[in-house]
mmCIF file of C-alpha atoms in Angstrom:
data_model
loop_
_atom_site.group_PDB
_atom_site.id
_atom_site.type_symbol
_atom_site.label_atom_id
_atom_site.label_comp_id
_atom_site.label_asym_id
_atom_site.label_seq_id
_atom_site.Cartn_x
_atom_site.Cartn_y
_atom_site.Cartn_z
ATOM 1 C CA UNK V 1 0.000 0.000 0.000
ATOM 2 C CA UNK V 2 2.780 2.177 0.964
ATOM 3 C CA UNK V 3 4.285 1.744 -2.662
ATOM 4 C CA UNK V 4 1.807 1.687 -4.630
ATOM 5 C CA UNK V 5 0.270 5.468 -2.891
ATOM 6 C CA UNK V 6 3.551 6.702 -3.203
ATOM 7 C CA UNK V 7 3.109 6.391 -7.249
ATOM 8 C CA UNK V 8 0.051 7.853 -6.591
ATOM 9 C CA UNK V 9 1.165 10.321 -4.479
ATOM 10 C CA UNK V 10 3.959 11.277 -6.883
ATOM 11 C CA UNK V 11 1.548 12.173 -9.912
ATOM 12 C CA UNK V 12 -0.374 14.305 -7.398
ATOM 13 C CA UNK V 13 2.721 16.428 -6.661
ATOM 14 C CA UNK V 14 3.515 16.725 -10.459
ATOM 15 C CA UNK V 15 0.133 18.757 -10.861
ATOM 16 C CA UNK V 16 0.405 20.725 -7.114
ATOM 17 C CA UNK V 17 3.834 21.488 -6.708
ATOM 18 C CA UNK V 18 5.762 22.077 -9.831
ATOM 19 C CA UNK V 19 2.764 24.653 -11.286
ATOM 20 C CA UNK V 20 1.229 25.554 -8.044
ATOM 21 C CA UNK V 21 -2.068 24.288 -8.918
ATOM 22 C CA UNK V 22 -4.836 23.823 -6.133
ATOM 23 C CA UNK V 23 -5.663 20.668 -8.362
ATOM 24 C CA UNK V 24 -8.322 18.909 -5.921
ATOM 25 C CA UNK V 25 -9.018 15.548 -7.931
ATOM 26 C CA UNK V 26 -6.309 13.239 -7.880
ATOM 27 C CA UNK V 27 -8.514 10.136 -6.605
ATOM 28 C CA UNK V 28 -10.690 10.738 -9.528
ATOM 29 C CA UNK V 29 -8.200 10.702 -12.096
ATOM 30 C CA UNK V 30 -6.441 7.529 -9.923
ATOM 31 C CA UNK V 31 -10.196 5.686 -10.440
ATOM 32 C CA UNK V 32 -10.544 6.616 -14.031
ATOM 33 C CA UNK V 33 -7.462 4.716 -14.760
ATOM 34 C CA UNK V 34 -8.087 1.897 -12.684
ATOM 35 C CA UNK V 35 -11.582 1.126 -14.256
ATOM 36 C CA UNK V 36 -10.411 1.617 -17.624
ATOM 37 C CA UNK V 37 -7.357 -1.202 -17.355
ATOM 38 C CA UNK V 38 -9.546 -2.850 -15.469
ATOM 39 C CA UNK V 39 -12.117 -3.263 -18.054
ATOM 40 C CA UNK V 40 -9.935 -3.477 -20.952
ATOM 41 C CA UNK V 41 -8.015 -6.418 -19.250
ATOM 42 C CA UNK V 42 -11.216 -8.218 -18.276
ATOM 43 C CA UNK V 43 -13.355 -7.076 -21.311
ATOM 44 C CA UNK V 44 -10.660 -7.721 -24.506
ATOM 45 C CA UNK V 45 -7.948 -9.206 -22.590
ATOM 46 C CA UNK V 46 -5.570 -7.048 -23.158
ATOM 47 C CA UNK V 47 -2.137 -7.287 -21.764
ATOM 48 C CA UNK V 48 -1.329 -5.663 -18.523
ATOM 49 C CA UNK V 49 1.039 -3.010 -19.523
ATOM 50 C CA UNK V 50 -1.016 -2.155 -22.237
ATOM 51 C CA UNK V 51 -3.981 -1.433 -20.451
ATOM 52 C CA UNK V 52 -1.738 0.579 -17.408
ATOM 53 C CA UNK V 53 -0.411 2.929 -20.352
ATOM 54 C CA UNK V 54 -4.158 3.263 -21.845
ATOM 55 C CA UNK V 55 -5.369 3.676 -18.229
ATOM 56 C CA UNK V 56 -2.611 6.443 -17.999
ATOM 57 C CA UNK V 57 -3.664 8.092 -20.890
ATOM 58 C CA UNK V 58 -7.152 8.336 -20.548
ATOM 59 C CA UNK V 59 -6.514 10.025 -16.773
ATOM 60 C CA UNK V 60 -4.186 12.004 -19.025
ATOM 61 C CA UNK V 61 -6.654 13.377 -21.183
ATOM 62 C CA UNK V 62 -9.411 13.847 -18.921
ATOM 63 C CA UNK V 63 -7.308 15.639 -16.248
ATOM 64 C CA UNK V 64 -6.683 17.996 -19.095
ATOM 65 C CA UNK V 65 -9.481 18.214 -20.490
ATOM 66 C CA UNK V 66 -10.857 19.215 -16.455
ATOM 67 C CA UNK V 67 -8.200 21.371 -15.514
ATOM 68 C CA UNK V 68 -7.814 23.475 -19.221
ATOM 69 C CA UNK V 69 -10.627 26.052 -18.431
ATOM 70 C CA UNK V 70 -10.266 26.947 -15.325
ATOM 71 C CA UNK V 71 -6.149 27.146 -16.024
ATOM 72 C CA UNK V 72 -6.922 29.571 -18.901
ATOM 73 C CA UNK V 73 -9.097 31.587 -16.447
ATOM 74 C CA UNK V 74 -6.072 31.513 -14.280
ATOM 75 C CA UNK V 75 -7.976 31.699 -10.941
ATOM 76 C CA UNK V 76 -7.546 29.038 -8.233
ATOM 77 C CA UNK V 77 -10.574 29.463 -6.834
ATOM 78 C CA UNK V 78 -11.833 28.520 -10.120
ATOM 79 C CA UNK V 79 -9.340 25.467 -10.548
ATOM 80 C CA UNK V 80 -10.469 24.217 -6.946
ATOM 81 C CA UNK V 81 -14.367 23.885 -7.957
ATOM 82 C CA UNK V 82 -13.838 22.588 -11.019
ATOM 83 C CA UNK V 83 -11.665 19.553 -9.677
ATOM 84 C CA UNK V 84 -13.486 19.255 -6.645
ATOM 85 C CA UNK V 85 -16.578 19.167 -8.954
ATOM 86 C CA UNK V 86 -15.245 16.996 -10.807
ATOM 87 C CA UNK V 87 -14.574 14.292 -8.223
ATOM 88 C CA UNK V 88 -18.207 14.294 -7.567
ATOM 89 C CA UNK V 89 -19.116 13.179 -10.833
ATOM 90 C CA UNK V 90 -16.894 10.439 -11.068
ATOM 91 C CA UNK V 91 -18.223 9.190 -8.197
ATOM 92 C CA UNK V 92 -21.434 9.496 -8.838
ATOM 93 C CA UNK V 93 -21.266 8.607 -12.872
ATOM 94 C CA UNK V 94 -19.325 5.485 -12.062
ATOM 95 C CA UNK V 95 -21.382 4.587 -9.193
ATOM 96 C CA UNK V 96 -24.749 4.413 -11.568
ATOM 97 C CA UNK V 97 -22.597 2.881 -14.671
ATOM 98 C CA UNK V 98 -23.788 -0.718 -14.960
ATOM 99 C CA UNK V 99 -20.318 -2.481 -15.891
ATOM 100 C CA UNK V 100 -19.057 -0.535 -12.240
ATOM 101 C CA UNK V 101 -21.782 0.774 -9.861
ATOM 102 C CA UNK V 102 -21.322 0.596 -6.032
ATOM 103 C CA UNK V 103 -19.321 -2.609 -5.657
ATOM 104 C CA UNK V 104 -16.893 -1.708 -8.333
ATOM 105 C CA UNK V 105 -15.169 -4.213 -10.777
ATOM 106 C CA UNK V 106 -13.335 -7.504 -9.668
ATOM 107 C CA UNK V 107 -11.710 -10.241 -11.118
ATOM 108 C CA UNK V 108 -9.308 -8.648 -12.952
ATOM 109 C CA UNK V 109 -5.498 -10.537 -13.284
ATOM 110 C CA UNK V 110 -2.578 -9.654 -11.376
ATOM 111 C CA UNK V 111 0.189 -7.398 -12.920
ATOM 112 C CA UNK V 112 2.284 -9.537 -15.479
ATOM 113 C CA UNK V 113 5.256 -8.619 -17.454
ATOM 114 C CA UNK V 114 4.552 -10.646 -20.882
ATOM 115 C CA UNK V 115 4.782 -14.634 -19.485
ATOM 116 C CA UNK V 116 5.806 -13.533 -16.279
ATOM 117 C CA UNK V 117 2.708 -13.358 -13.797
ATOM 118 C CA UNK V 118 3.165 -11.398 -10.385
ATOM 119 C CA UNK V 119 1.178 -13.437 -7.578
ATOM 120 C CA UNK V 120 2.940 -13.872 -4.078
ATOM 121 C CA UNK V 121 3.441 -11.428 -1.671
ATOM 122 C CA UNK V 122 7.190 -10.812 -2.997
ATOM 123 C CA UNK V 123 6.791 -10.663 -6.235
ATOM 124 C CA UNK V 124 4.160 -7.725 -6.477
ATOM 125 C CA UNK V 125 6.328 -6.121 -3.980
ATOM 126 C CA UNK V 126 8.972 -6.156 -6.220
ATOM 127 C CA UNK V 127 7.119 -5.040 -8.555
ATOM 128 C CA UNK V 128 5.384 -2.203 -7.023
ATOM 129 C CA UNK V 129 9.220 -1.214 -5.822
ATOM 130 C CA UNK V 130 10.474 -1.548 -9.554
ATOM 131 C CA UNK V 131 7.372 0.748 -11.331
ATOM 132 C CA UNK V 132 8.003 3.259 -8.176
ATOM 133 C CA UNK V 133 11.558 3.649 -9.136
ATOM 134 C CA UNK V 134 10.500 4.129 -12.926
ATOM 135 C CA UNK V 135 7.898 7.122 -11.821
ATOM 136 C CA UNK V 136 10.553 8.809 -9.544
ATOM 137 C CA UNK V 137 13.185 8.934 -12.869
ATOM 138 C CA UNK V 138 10.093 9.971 -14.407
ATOM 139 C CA UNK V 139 9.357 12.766 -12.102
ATOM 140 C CA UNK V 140 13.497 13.855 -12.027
ATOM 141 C CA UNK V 141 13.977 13.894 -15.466
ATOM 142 C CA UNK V 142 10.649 16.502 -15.664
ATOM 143 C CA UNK V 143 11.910 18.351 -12.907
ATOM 144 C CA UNK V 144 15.190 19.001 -14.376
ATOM 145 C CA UNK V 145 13.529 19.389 -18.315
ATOM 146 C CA UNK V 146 13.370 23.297 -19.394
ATOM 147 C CA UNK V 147 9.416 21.910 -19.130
ATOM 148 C CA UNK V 148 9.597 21.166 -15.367
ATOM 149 C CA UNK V 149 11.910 24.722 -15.103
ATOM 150 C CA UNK V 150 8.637 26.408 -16.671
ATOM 151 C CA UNK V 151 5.747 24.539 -14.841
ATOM 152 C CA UNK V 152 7.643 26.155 -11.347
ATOM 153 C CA UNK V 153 8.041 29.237 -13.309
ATOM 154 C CA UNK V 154 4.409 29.853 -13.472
ATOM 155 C CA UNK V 155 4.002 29.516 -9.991
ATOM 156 C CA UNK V 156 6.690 31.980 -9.577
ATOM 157 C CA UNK V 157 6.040 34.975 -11.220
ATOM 158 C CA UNK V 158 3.576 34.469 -14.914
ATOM 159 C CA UNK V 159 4.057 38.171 -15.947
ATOM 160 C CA UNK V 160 7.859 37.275 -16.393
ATOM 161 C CA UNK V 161 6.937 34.309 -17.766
ATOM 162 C CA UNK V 162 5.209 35.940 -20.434
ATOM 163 C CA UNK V 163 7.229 38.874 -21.104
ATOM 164 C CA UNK V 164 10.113 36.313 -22.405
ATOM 165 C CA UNK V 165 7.928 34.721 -24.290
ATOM 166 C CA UNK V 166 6.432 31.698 -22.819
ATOM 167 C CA UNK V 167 2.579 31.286 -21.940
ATOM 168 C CA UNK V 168 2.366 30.168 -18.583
ATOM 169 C CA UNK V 169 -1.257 28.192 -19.131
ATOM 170 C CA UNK V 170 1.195 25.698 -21.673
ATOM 171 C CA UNK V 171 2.930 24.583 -19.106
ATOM 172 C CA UNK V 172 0.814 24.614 -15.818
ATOM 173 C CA UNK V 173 -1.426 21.970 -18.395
ATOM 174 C CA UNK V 174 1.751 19.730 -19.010
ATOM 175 C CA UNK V 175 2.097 19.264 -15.814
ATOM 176 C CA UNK V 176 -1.428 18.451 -14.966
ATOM 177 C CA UNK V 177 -1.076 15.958 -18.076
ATOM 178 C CA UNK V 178 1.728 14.029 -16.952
ATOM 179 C CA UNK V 179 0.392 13.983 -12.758
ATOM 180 C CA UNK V 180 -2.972 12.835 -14.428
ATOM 181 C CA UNK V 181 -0.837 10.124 -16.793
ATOM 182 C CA UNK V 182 0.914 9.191 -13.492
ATOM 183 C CA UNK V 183 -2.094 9.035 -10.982
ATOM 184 C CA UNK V 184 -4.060 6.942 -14.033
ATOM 185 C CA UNK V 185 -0.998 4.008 -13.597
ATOM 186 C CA UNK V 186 -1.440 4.141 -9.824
ATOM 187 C CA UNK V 187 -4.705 3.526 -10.323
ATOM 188 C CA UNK V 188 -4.232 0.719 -12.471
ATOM 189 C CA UNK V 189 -2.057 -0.986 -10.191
ATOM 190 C CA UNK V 190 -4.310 -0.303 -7.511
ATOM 191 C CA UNK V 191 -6.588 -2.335 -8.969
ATOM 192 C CA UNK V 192 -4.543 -5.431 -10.426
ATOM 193 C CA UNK V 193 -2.630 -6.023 -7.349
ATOM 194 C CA UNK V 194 -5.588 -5.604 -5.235
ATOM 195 C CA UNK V 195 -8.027 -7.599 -7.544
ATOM 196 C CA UNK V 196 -11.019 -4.786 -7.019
ATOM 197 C CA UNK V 197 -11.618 -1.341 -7.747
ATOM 198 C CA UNK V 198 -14.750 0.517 -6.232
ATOM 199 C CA UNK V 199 -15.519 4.429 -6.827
ATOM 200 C CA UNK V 200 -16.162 4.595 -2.990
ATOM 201 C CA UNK V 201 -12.417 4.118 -2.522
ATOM 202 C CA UNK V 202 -11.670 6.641 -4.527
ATOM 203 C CA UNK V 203 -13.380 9.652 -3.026
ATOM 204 C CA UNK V 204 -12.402 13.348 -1.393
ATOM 205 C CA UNK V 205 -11.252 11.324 1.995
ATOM 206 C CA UNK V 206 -8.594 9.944 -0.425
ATOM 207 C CA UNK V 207 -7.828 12.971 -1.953
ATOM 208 C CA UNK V 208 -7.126 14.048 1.472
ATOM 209 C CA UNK V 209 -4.984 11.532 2.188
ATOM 210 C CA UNK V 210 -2.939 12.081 -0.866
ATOM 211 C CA UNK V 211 -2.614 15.819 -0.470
ATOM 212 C CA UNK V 212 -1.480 15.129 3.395
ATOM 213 C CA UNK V 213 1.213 12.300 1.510
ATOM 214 C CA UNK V 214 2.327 15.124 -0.851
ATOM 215 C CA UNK V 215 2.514 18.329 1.701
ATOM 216 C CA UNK V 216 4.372 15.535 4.185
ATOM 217 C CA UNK V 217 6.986 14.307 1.682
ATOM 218 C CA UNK V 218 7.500 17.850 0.498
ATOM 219 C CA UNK V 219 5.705 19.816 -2.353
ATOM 220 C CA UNK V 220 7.894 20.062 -5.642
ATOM 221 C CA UNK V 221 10.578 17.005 -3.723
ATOM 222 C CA UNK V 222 11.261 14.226 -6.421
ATOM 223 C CA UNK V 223 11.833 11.766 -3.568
ATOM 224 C CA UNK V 224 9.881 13.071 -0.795
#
């Protein structure tokens, strides 16, 4: 659990700390991958890094899509109730979805790596260890990218930004993207290693929790 929140964890401080976005719907985005590797692994067998990236992407896009208004408006209040909104509806729209609903989705296989099938105890903590070490290279090599240098720059001062040239709504969305593409995979593992995903597990009290994981371990740390 510790791992695997820690991935999570680590996509949420993409999106708050680098930009200094009040981003308030990291469990959402973590569900919305989860169901969607879920499904496409149960549904079309698909293999299970296949459906983690897909899963990633999806949060990807719809934590963009979310987020892209209210970062053109440029207001956090604005960014706040449209996130916080937003995690509402996931709920609630998976919740009443017949292929989810209240008990979630189960019966989905445990994380594999082509032939090689991740069952006992050791294994998926190995694992978990191995794709937590990928997402902190993942999170350093942004941090040190002229993209990462930008995304703090916006929380720094956006009139400079923008009087050498750079829009600072470009890159407070890339880093939404990329926390989204991250908390989508953490959701995804979330649900192969624990074999069930409900959208009651993935509500503002886990938010919360997240946000008190990210503000502990240090806001804009790579390895905090």
């Amino acid at each position: 659990l510790v791992l695997m929140f820690a991935i999570m964890a680590s996509g949420y401080n993409v999106m708050l700390g680098w930009p200094n976005l009040l981003v308030f719907c990291p469990a959402a985005l973590a569900v919305v991958g989860g169901v969607v590797s879920s499904l496409l692994a149960i549904e079309m067998g698909l293999p299970f890094i296949l459906t983690l990236l897909i899963g990633g992407v999806v949060a990807a896009l719809v934590g963009g899509a979310v987020s892209a208004g209210a970062i053109v408006i440029g207001s956090n209040f604005e960014i706040i109730i449209a996130t916080l909104a937003f995690e509402f509806v996931v709920f609630y729209a998976l919740s009443s979805w017949e292929l989810v609903g209240p008990t979630g989705i189960s019966g989905m296989p445990d994380p594999s790596l082509g032939a090689l099938v991740f069952t006992s105890q050791i294994e998926v903590y190995v694992f978990l260890l191995v794709a937590l070490t990928g997402v902190t290279f993942l999170v350093a090599a942004f941090d040190s990218s002229l993209s990462g240098t930008l995304s703090i720059a916006t929380g720094e001062d956006e009139d400079l930004l923008r009087a050498i040239g750079y829009n600072p709504a470009t890159y407070k969305l890339i880093s939404v993207v990329l926390g989204a593409f991250i908390l989508g995979i953490g959701g995804g593992i979330y649900a192969h290693v624990n074999g069930l995903i409900t959208p009651g597990a993935f509500t503002l009290d886990r938010t919360v929790l997240l946000l008190v994981i990210t503000v502990l371990g240090g806001l804009r740390t790579v390895y905090g």
